[in-house]
Coordinates of C-alpha atoms in Angstrom, one line a residue:
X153 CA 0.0 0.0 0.0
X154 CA 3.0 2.5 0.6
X155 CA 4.5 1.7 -2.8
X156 CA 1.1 2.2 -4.4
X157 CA 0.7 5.4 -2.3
X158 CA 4.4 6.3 -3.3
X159 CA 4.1 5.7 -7.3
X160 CA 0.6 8.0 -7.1
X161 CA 2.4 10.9 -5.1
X162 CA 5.4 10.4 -7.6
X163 CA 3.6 10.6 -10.9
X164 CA 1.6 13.6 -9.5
X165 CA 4.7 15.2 -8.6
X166 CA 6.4 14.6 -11.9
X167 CA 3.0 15.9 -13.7
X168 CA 3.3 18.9 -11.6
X169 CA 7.3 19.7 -12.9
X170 CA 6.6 18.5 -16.3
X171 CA 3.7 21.6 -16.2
X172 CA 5.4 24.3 -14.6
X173 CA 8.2 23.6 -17.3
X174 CA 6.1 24.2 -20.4
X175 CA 7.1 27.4 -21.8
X176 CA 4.7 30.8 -21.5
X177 CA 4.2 33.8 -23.5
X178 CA 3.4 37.4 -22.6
X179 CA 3.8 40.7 -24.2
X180 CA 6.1 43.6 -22.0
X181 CA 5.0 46.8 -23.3
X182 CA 4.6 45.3 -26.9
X183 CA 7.2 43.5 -27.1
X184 CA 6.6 39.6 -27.2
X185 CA 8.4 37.1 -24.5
X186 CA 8.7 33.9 -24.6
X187 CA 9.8 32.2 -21.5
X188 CA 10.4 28.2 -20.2
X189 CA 11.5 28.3 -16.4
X190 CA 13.8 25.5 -15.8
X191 CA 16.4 24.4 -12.8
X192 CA 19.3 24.7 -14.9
X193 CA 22.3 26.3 -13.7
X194 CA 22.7 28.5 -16.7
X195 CA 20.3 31.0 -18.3
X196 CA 20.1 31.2 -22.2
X197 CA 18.0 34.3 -23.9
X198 CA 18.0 35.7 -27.7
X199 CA 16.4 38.5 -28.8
X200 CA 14.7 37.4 -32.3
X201 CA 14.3 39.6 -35.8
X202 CA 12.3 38.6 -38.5
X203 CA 12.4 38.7 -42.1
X204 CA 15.7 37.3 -42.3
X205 CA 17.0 37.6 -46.3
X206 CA 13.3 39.0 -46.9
X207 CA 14.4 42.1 -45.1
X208 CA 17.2 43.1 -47.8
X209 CA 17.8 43.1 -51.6
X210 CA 20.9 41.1 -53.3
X211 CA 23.0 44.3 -53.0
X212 CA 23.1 44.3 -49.2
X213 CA 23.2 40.9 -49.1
X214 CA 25.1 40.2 -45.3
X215 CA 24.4 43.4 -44.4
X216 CA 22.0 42.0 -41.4
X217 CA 24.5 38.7 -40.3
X218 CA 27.3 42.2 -40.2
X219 CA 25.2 44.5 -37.7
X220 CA 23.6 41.8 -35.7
X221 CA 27.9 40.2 -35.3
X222 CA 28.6 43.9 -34.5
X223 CA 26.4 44.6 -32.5
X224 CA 27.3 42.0 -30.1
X225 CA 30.8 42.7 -30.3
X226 CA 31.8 46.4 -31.1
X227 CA 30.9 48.2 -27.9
X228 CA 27.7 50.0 -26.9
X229 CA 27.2 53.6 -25.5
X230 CA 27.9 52.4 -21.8
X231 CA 30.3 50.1 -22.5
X232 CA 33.8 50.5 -24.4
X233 CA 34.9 47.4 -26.6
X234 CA 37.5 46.9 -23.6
X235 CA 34.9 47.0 -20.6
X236 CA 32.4 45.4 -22.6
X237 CA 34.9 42.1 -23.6
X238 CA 36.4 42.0 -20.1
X239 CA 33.1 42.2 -18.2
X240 CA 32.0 39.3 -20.6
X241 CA 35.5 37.6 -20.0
X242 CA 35.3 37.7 -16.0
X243 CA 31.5 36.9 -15.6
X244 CA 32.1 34.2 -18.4
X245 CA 29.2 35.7 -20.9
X246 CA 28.9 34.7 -23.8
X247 CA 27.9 37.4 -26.0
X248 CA 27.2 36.7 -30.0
X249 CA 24.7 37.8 -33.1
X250 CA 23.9 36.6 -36.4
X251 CA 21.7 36.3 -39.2
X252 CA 20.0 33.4 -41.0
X253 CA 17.9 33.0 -44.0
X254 CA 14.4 33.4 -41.8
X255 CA 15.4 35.3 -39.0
X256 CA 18.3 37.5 -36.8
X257 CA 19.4 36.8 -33.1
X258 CA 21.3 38.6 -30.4
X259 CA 22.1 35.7 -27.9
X260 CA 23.4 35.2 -24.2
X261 CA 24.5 32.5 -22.1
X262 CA 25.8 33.2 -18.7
X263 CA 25.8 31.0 -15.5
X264 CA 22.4 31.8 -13.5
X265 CA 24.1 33.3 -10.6
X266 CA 25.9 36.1 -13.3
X267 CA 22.1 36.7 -14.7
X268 CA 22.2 40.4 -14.0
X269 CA 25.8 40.9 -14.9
X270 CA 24.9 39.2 -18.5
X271 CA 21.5 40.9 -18.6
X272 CA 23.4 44.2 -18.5
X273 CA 25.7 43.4 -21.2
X274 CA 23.0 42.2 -23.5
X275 CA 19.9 44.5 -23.2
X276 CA 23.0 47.3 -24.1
X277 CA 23.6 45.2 -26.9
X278 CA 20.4 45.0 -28.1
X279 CA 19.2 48.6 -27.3
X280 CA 22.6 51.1 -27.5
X281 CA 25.0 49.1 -30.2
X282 CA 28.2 51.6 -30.7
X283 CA 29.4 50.2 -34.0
X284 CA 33.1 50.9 -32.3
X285 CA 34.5 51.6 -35.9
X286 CA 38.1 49.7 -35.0
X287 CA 36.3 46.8 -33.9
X288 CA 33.8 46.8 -36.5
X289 CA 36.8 46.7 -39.3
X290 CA 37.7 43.6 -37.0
X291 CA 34.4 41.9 -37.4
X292 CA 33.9 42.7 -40.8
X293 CA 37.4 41.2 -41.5
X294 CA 36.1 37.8 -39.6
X295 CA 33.1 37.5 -41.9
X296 CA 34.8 37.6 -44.5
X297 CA 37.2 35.2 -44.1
X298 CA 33.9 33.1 -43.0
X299 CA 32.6 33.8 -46.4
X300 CA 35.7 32.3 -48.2
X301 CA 35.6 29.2 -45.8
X302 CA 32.0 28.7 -46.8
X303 CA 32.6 28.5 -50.6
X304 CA 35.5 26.3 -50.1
X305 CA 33.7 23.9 -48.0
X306 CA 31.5 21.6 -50.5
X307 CA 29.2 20.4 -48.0
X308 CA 28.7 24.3 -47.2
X309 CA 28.4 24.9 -51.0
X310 CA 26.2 22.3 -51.8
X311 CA 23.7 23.6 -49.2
X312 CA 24.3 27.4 -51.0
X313 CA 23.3 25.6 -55.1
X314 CA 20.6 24.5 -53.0
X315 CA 19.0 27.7 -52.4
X316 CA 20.4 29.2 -55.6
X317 CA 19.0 26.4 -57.7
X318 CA 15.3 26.2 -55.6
X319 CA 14.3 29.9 -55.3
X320 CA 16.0 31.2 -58.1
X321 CA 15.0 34.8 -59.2
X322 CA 13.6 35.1 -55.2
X323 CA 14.7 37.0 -52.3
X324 CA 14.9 33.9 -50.6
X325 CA 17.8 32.2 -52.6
X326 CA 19.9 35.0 -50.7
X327 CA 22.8 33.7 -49.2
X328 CA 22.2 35.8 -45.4
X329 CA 26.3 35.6 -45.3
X330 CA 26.7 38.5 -48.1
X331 CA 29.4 37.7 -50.6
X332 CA 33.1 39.2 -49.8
X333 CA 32.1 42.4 -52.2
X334 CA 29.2 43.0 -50.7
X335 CA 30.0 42.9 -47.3
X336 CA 33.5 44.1 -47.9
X337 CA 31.6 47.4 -49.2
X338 CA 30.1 48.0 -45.9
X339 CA 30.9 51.1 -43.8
X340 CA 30.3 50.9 -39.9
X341 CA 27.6 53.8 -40.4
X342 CA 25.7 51.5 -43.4
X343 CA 25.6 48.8 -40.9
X344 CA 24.5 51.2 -38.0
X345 CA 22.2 52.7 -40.1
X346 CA 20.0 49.4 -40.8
X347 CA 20.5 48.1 -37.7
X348 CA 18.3 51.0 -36.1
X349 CA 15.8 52.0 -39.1
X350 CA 15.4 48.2 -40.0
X351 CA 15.9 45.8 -37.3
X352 CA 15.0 47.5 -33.8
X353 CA 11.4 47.3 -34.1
X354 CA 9.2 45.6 -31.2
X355 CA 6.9 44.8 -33.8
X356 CA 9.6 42.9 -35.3
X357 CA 11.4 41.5 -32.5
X358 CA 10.8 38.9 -29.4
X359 CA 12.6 38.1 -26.9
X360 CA 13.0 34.2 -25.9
X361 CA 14.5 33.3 -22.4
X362 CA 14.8 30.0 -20.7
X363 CA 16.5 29.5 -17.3
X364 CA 16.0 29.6 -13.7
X365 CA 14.4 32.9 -13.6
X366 CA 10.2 33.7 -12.9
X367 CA 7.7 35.6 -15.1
X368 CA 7.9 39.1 -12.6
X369 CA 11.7 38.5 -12.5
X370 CA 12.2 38.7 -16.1
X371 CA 8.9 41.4 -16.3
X372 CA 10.9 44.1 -14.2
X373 CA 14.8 43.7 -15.8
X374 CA 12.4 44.5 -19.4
X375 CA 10.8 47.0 -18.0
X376 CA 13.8 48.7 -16.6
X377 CA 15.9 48.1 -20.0
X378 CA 13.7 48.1 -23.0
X379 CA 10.5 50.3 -21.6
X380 CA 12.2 52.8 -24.6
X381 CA 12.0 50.1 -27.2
X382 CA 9.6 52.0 -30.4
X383 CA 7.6 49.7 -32.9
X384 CA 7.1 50.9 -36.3
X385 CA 4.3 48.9 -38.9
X386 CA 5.8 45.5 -39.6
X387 CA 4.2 43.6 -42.5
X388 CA 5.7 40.1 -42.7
X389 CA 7.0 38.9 -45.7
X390 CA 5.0 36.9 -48.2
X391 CA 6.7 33.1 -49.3
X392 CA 5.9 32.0 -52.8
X393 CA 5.8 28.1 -51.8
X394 CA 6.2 26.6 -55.6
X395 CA 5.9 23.0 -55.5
X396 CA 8.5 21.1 -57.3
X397 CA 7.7 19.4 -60.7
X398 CA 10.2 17.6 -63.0
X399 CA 13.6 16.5 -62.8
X400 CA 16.9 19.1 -63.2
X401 CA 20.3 19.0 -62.9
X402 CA 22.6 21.2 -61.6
X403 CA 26.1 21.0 -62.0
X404 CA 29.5 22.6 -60.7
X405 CA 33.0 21.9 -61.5
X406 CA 35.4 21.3 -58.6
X407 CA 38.7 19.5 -58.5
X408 CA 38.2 17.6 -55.3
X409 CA 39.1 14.2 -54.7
X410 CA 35.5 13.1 -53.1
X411 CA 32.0 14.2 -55.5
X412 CA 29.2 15.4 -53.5
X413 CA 25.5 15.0 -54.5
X414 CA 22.3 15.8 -53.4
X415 CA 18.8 15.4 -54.2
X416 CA 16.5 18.1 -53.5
X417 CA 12.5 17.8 -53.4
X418 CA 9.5 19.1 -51.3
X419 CA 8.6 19.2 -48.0
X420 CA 5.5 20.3 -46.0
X421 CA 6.0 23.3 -43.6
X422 CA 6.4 22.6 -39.5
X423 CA 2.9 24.0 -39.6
X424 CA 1.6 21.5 -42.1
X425 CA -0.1 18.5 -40.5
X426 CA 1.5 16.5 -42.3
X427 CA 5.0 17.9 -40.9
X428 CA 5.1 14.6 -38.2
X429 CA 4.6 12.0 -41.1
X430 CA 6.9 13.5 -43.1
X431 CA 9.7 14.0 -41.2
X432 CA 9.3 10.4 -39.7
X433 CA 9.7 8.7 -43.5
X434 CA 12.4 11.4 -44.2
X435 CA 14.5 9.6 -41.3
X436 CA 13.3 6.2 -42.3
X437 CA 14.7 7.6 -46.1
X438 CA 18.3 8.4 -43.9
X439 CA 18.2 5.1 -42.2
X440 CA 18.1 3.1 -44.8
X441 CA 20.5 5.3 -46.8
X442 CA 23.0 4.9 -44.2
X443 CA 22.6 1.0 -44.1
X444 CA 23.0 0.9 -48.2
X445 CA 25.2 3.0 -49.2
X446 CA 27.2 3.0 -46.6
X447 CA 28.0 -0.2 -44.4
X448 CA 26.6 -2.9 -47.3
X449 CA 28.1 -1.2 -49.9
X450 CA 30.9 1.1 -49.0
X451 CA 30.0 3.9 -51.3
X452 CA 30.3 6.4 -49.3
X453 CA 31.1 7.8 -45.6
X454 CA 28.3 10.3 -44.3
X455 CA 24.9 9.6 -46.8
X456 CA 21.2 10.5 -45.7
X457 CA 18.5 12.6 -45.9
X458 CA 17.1 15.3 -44.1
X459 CA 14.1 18.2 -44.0
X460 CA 16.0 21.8 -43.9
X461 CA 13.1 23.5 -41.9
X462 CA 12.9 26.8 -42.6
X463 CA 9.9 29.2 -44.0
X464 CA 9.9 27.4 -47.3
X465 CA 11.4 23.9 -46.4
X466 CA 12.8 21.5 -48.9
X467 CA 14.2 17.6 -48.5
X468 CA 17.8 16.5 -49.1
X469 CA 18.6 13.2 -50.3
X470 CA 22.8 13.6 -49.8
X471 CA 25.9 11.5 -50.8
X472 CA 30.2 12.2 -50.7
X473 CA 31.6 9.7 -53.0
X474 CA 34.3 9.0 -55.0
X475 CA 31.7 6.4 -57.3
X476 CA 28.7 8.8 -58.5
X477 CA 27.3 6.5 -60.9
X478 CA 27.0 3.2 -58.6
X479 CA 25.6 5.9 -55.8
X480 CA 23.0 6.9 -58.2
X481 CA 21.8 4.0 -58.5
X482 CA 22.1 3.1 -55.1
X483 CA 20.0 6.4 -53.6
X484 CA 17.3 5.8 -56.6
X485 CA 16.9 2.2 -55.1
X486 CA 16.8 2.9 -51.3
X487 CA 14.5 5.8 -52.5
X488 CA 11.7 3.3 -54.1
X489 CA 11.8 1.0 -51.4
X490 CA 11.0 3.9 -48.6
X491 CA 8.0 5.0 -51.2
X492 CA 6.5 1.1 -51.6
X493 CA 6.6 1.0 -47.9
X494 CA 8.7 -1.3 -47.4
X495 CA 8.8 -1.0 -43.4
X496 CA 6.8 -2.7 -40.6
X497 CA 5.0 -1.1 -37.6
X498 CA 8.2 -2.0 -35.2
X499 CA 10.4 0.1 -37.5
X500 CA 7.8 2.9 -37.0
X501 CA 8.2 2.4 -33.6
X502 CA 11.7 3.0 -33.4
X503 CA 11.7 5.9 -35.3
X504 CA 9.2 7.6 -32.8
X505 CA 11.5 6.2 -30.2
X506 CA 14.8 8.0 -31.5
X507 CA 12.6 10.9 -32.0
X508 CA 11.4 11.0 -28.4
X509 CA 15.2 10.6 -27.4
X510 CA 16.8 12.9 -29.5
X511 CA 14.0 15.6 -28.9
X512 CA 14.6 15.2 -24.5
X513 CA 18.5 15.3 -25.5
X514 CA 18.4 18.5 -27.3
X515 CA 15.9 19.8 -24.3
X516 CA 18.9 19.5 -21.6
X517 CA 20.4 22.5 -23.2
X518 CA 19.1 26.2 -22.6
X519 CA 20.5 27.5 -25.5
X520 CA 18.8 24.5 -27.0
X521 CA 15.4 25.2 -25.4
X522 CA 15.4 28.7 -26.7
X523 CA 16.3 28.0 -30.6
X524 CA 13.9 25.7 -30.7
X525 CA 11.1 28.0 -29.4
X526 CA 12.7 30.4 -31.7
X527 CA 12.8 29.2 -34.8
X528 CA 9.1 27.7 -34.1
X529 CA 7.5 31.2 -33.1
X530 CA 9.1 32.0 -36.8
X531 CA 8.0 29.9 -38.5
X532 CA 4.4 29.7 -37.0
X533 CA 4.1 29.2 -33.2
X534 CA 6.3 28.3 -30.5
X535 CA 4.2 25.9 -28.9
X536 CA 5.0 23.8 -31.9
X537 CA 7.8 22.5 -30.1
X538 CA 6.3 22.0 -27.0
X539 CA 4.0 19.3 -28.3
X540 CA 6.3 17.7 -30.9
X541 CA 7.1 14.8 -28.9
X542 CA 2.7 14.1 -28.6
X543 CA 2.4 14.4 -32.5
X544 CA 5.0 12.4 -33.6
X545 CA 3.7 9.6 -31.3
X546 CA 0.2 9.7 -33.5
X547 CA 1.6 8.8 -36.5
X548 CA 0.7 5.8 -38.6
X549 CA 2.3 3.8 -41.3
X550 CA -0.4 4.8 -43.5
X551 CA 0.4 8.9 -42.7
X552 CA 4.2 7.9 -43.8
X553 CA 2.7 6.7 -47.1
X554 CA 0.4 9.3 -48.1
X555 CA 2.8 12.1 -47.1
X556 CA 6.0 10.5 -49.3
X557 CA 3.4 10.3 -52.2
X558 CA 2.2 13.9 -51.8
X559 CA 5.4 15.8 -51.4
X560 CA 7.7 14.0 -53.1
X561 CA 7.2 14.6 -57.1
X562 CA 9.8 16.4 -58.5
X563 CA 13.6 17.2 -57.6
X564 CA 16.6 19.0 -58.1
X565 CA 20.0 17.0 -58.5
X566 CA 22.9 18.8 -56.9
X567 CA 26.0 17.5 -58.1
X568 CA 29.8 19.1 -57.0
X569 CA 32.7 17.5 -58.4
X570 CA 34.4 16.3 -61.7
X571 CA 31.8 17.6 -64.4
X572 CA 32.5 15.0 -66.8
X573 CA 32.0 11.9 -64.4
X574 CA 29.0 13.9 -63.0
X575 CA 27.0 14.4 -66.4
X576 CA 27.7 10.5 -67.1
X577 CA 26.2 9.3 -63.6
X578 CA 22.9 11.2 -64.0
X579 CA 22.6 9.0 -67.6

């Protein structure tokens, strides 16, 4: 009777945590928050933009990933570059901003017992950026070297044909790094410029925080830092969601030992209902890749496939190889198998299972917590996330099927390497 009584007072008790964990949302003088209270010792927060390559023409390209990096780094008006860095440095803060193709962030980690220290540093960040001219040559200098790294890296460039090749003549085939001319033709006026007319906007902004820290706690340090915060009309941008039809080929010449390929096709959004279904053959698609290509056949190192989430989301079917015609064929096979099915209801189980796993994993971060919550109040809702684990666990072999037969109908082949042994594969 004292076990039963003990197992009824734990699982109420464990109900009770799992509910005063899911994250909240209110709005602080306009601005949006997004909070998840946990026990952790350290304390993650970004401050979220939107619009993302939608915000700037090809001409500025990397002008937002530049004053987001800058901002973070070049000093504020309380704050020198020198006090700003050391402050960081003794509290151990860690201070950083960027840009992606859907959205901006200004980010901090800090230890939960440095909270205020790091709360200084980053509201000042966010609200009085200096654009410390030294400094912002410094930064500039780093992203372009990053630039340079990025098209050498074929995995890197692979992922940038992608967007090229998918959304050409679209804002959103922008590469959110710049190019070294555009973003080498930056001033740190240009950059301070946008930052203020473009990005701080409450209407365009929200705050995400997750850490040991209470609603009225985190309530009174926004009042007290970004009561001054204006909003200007905001009209979010409009995605022209094309569906894939056909078969093309793209093709680059590089003089690299190892060829890389990559199939491109549709995918629903994280909105979509059919998101769960999707994403669950998608990994069954990996598996099976893995198994093929990999360890029966020894074609290549690192294959699989993956949904790139994002505002308009696409599927990648990938492969490095240094035998592009036999992993062709190889992909096409694995391919037909995953879309007649071929896969029992224990598989399905065990795909649900990893899910589960690698979702909880991913939740023992704070930093974790928050770009999750993030990137789902982008690209819809943030509670998204907070019921992912629930919807995966309602889907059926039959939802697998019917969402591989909807979205995937037409593709793009991505192929980096030797052009000559390249064209003849595809044949």
């Amino acid at each position: 009777m004292k076990r039963f009584i003990f197992l009824i007072n734990f699982i109420l008790v464990f109900h009770l945590a799992n509910a005063q964990t899911k994250a909240i949302s209110f709005d602080v003088n306009g601005l949006k928050v997004i909070l998840k209270s946990t026990q952790k010792e350290t304390v993650s927060m970004s401050m979220f933009f939107k619009g993302g390559v939608m915000n700037y023409n090809a001409e500025r390209a990397g002008i937002e990933n530049l004053a987001l990096a800058a901002a973070a780094t070049c000093g504020t008006k309380n704050y020198s570059v020198v006090d700003y860095q050391e402050l960081a440095d003794e509290y151990g803060i860690d201070i950083s901003g960027s840009s992606r193709t859907d959205y901006g962030t200004i980010s901090m980690d800090c230890i939960s017992k440095y909270l205020d220290q790091g709360w200084k540093l980053f509201s000042d960040a966010v609200i009085n950026p200096a654009f410390d001219k030294t400094e912002f040559q410094t930064t500039k200098e780093r992203m372009i070297t990053g630039i340079y790294h990025s098209q050498s890296d074929p995995e890197t460039r692979i992922e940038q044909l992608t967007m090229e090749s998918m959304f050409k003549d679209s804002p959103y085939s922008i590469n959110p790094l710049g190019t070294s001319k555009t973003v080498g033709g930056f001033t740190a006026e240009m950059v301070s410029n946008y930052y203020h007319s473009e990005l701080l906007n409450k209407n365009k902004m929200f705050l995400v925080v997750a850490g040991n820290i209470t609603k009225e706690e985190l309530e009174k340090k926004i009042q007290a830092s970004f009561s001054g915060l204006k909003g200007k009309t905001y009209t979010p941008p409009v995605y022209d969601r094309k569906t894939l039809t056909g078969e093309h080929l793209v093709i680059e010449q590089r003089d690299i030992a190892t060829n890389y390929m990559s199939c491109i096709m549709n995918a629903p959004t994280m909105t979509n209902a059919d998101y769960y279904a999707f994403v669950l053959t998608i990994n069954a698609l990996s598996g099976s890749m893995n198994y093929e290509l990999r360890t029966k056949l020894g074609l290549s190192y690192a294959p699989g496939a993956t949904v790139k989430v994002q505002q308009i989301p696409y599927t990648s079917m990938f492969v490095s190889t240094t035998q592009p015609k036999k992993a062709f064929k190889a992909m096409i096979s694995v391919y037909n198998n995953i879309r007649e099915g071929k896969y029992g209801e224990r598989y399905l189980e065990a795909l649900k299972k990893e899910h589960r796993d690698r979702y909880y994993r991913h939740q023992e971060s704070a930093s974790s917590i928050v770009k999750d919550l993030g990137e789902a109040e982008v690209l819809g809702d943030y509670s998204i996330t907070e019921n992912m684990v629930a919807n995966f666990n309602k889907v059926s072999l039959q939802d697998m099927k019917d969402s591989f037969a909807k979205y995937l109908k037409g593709a793009i082949w991505i192929y980096l390497g030797d052009e000559q042994v390249g064209r003849a594969a595809f044949q």
